[in-house]
mmCIF file of C-alpha atoms in Angstrom:
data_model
loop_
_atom_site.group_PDB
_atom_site.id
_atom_site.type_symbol
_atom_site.label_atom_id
_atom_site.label_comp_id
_atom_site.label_asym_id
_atom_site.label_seq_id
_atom_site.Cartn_x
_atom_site.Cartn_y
_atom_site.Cartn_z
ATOM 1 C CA UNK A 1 0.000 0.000 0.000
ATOM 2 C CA UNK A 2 3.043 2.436 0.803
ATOM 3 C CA UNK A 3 4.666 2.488 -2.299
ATOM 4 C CA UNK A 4 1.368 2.535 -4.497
ATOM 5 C CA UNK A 5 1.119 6.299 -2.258
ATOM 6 C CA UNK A 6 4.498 6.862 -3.148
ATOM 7 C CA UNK A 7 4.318 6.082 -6.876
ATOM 8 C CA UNK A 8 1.453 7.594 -7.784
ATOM 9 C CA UNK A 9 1.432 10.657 -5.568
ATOM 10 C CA UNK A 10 5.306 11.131 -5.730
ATOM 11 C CA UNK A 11 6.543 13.926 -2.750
ATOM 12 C CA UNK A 12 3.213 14.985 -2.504
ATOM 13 C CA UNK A 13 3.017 12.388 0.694
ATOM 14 C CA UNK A 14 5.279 11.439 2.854
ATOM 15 C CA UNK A 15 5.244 7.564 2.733
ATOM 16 C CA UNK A 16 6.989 5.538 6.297
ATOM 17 C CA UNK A 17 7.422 1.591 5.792
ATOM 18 C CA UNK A 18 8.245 -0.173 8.942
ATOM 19 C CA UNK A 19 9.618 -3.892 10.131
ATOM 20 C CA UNK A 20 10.936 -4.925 12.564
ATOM 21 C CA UNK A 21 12.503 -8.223 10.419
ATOM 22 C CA UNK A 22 16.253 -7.373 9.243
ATOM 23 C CA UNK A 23 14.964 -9.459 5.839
ATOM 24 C CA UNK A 24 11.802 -7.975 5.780
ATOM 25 C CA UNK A 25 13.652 -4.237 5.953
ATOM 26 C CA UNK A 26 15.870 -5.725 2.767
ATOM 27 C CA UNK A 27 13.123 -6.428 0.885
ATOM 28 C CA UNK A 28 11.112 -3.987 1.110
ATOM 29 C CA UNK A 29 14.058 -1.788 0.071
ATOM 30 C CA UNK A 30 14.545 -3.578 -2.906
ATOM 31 C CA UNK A 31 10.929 -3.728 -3.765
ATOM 32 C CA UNK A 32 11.032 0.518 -3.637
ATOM 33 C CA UNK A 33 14.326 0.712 -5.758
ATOM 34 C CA UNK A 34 12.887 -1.843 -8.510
ATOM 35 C CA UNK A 35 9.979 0.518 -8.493
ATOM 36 C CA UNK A 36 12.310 3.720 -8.776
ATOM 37 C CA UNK A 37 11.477 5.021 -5.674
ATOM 38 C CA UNK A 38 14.018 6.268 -3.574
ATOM 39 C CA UNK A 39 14.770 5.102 -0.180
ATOM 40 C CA UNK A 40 15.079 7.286 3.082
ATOM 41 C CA UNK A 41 16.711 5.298 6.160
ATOM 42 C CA UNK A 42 17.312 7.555 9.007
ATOM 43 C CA UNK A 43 16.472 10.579 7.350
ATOM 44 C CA UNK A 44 19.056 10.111 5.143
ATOM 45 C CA UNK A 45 18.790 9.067 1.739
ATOM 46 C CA UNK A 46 20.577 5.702 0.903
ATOM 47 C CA UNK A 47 22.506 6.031 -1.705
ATOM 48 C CA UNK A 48 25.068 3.910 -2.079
ATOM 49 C CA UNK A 49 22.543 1.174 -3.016
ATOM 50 C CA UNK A 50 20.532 3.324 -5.246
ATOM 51 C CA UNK A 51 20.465 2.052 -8.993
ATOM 52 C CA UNK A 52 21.529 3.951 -11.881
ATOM 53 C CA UNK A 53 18.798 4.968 -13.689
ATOM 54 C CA UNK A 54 18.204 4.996 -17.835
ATOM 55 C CA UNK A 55 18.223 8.308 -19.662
ATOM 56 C CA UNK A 56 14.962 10.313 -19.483
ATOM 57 C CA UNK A 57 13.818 8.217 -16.201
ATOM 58 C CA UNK A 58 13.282 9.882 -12.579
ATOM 59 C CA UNK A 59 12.940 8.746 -9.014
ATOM 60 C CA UNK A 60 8.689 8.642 -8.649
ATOM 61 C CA UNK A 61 9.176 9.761 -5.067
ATOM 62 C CA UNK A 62 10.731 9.368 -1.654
ATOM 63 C CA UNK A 63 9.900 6.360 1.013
ATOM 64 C CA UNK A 64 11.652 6.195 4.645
ATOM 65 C CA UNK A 65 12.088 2.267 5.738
ATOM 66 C CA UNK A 66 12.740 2.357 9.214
ATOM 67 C CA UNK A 67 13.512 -1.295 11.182
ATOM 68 C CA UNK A 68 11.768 -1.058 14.852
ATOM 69 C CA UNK A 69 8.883 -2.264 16.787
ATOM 70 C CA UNK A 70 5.653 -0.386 15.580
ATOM 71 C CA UNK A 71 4.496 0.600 18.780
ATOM 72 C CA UNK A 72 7.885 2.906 19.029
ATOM 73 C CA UNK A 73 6.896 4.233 15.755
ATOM 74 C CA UNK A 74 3.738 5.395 16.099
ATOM 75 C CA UNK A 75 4.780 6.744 19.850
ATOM 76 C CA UNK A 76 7.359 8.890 18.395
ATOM 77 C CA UNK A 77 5.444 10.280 15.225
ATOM 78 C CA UNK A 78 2.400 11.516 13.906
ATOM 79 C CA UNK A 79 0.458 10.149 11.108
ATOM 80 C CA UNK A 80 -2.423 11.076 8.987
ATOM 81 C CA UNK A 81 -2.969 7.591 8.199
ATOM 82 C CA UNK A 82 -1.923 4.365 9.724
ATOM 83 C CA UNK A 83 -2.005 0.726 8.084
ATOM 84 C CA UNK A 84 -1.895 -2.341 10.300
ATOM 85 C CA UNK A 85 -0.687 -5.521 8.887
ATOM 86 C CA UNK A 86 0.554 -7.456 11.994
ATOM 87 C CA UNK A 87 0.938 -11.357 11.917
ATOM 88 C CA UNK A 88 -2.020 -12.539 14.118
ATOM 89 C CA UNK A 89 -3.929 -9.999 16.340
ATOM 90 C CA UNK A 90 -3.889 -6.481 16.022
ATOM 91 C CA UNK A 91 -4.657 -5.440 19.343
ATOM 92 C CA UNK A 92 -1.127 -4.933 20.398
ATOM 93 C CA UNK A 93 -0.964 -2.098 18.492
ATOM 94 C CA UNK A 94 -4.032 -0.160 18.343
ATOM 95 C CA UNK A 95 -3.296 1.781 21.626
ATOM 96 C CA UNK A 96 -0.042 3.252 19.907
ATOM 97 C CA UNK A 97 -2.156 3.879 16.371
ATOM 98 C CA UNK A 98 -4.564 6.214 18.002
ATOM 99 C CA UNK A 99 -2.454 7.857 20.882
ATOM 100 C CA UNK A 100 -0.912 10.225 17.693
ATOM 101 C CA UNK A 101 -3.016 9.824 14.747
ATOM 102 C CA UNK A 102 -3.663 13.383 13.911
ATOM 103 C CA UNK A 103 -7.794 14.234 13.918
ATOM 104 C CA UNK A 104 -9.717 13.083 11.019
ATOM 105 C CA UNK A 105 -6.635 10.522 10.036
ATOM 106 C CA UNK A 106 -7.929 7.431 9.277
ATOM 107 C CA UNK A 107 -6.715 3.710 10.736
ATOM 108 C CA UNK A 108 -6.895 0.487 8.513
ATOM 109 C CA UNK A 109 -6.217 -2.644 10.428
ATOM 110 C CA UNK A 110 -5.761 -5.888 8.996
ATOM 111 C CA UNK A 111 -6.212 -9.215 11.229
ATOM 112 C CA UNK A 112 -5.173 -12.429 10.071
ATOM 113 C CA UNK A 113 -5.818 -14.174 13.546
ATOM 114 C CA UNK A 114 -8.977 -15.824 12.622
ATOM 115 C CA UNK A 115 -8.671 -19.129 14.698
ATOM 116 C CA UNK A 116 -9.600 -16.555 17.503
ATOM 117 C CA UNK A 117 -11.992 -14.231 15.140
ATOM 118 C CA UNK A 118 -13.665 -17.409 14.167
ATOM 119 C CA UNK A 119 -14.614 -18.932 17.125
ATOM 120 C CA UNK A 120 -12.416 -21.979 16.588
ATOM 121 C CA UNK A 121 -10.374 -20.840 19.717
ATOM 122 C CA UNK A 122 -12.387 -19.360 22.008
ATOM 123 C CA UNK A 123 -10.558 -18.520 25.120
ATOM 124 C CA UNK A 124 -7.818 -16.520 22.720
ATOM 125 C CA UNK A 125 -11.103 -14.362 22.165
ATOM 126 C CA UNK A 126 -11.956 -13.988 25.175
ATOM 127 C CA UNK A 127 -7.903 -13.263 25.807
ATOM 128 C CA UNK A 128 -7.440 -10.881 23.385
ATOM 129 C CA UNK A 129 -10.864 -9.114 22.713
ATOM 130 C CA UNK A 130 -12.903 -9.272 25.856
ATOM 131 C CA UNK A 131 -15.505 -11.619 23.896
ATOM 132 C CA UNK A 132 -17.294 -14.707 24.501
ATOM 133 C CA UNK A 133 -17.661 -15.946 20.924
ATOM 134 C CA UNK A 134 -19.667 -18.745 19.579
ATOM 135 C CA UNK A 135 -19.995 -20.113 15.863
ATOM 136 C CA UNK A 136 -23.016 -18.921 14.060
ATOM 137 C CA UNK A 137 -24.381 -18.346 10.684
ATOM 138 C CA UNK A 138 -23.310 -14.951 10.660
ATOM 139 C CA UNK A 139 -19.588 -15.747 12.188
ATOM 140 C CA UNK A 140 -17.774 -13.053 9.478
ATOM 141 C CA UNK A 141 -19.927 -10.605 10.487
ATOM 142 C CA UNK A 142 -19.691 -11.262 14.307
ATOM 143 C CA UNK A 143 -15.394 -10.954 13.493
ATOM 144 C CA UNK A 144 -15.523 -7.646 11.866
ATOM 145 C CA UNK A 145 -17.834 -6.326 14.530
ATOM 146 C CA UNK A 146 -15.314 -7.682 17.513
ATOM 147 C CA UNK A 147 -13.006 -5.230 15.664
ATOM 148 C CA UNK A 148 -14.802 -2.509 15.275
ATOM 149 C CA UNK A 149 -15.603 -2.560 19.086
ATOM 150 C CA UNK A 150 -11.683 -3.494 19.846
ATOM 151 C CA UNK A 151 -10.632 -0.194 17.728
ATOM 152 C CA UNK A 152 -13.624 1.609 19.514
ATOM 153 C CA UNK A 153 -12.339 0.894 23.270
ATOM 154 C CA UNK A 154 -8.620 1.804 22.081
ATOM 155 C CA UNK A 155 -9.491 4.989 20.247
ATOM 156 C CA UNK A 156 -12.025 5.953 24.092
ATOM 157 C CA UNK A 157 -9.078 5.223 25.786
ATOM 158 C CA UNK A 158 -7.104 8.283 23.836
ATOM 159 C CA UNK A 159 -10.128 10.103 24.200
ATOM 160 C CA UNK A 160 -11.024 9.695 20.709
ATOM 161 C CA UNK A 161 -14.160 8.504 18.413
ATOM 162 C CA UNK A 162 -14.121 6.455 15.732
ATOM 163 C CA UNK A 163 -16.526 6.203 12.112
ATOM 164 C CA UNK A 164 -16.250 2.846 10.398
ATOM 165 C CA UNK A 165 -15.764 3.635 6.934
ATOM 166 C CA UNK A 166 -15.495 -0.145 5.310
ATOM 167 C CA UNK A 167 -15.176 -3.480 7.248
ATOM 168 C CA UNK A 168 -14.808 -6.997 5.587
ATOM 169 C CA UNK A 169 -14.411 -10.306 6.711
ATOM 170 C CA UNK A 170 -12.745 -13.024 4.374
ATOM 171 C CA UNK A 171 -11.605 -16.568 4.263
ATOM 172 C CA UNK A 172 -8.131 -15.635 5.817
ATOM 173 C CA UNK A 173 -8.242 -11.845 7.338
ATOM 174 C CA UNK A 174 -10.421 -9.314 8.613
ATOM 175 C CA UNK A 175 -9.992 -5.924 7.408
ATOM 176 C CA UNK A 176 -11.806 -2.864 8.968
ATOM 177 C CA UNK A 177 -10.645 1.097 8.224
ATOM 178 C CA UNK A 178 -11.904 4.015 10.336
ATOM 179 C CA UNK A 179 -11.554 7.630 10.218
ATOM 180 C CA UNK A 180 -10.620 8.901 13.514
ATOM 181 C CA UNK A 181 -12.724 11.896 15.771
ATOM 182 C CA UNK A 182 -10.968 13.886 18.278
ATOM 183 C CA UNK A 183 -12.726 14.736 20.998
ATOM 184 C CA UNK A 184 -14.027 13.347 24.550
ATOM 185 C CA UNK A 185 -17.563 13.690 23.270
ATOM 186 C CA UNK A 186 -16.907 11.939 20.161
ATOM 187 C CA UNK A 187 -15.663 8.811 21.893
ATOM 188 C CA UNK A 188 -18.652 9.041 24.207
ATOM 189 C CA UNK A 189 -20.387 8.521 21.001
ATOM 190 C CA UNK A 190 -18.296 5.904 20.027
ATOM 191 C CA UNK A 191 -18.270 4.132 23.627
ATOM 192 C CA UNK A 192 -22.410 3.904 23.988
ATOM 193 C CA UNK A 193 -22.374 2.049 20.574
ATOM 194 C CA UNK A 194 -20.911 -1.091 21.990
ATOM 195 C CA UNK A 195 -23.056 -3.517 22.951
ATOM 196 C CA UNK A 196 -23.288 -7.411 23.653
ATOM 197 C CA UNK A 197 -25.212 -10.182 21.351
ATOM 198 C CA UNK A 198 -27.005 -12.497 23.037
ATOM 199 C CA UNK A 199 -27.393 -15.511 20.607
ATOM 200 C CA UNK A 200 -29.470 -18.463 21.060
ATOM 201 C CA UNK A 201 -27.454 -21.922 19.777
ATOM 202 C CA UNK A 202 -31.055 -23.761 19.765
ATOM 203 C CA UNK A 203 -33.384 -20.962 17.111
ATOM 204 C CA UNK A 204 -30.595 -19.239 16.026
ATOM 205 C CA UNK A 205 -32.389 -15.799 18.083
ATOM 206 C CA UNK A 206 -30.306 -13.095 18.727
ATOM 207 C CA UNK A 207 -30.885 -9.927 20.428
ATOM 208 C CA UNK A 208 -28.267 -6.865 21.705
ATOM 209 C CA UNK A 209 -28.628 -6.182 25.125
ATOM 210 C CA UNK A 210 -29.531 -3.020 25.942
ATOM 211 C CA UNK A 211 -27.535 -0.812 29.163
ATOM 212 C CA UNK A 212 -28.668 -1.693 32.461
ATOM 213 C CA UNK A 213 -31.448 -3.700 31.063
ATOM 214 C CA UNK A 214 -31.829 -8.129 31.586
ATOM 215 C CA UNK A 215 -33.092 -10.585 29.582
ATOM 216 C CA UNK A 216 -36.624 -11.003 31.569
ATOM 217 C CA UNK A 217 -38.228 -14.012 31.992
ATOM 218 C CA UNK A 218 -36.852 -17.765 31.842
ATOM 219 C CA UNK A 219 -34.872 -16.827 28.259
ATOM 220 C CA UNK A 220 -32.673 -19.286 26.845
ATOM 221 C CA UNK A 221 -30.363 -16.676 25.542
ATOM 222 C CA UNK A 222 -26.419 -17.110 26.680
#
């Protein structure tokens, strides 16, 4: 995604690519140079490894690969945008994302943890998203909404609100993108839209539970 900003926008943005594998660092270097794009480490530009280029062809536009653990990263800098591609949960990471993304920046997470997502590993839900999860019809749907919510308690924590702007839920990953509101009233907002689903494993009923309200009567909702 960084070096499609990079190449088609040139210096207009200022594209960051981080890892904190030594290999992954080299390759994504080489992947910038073999799409003439020049590569920033340190501030610095790099180059000694820089290739020489044919006549009448230019460097598309500048790209900073940095090698350290994300949550450093986004700690130390501001970002108008922010793209999560962790192996396995994301959750690890959200805090950082939203304690500097600048208002109205947008977040795109991407969680490949679906054993957890899925309900094929329950307690690592319950770990790692404060959910009791059960498979049901609608299982996809249930994963991308256990996102939403874990991006919605991060971004209250900062004191921030959150509108979901796309959310999908595939055969391997879970992808959901939010544009971020600044603001103790706008995570207020945010906060009151979380609720729990009571499903029924026998008809299939579900229902969200409303604040301070119980199920009444002898339900067999769990």
């Amino acid at each position: 995604m960084g070096l499609q900003w990079a190449k088609h926008l040139g210096n207009a943005v200022k594209v960051t690519i981080n890892d904190l594998n030594e290999n992954s660092v080299t390759l994504i270097q080489e992947n910038c140079h073999l799409n003439k794009l020049k590569v920033v480490v340190d501030s610095k530009e790099k180059e000694e490894s820089d290739e020489v280029l044919e006549e009448g062809e230019e460097k598309l536009g500048n790209i900073q690969v940095t090698r350290m653990d994300a949550n450093v990263l986004m700690h130390l800098r501001s970002f108008d945008f922010i793209h999560l591609d962790p192996f396995g949960t994301s959750v690890n990471y959200l805090d950082s994302a939203f304690r500097n993304i600048r208002n109205l920046g947008i977040v795109s997470v991407t969680s490949t943890d679906i054993s957890s997502l899925y309900a094929k590993a329950q307690h690592v839900a319950r770990r790692h998203y404060g959910c009791n999860i059960v498979r049901t019809e609608y299982y996809k749907e249930l994963a991308a909404r256990i996102v939403v919510a874990a991006l919605a308690r991060a971004a209250a924590r900062c004191n921030k609100g959150i509108e979901v702007l796309f959310a999908v839920a595939l055969e391997h990953f879970v992808l959901v993108v939010v544009r971020v509101l600044r603001g103790p009233t706008s995570a207020d907002e945010t906060a009151k839209k979380i609720q729990y689903l009571i499903h029924c494993q026998w008809c299939e009923e579900r229902i969200f539970q409303k604040d301070g309200n119980m199920v009444e009567g002898n339900s067999s909702f769990f």
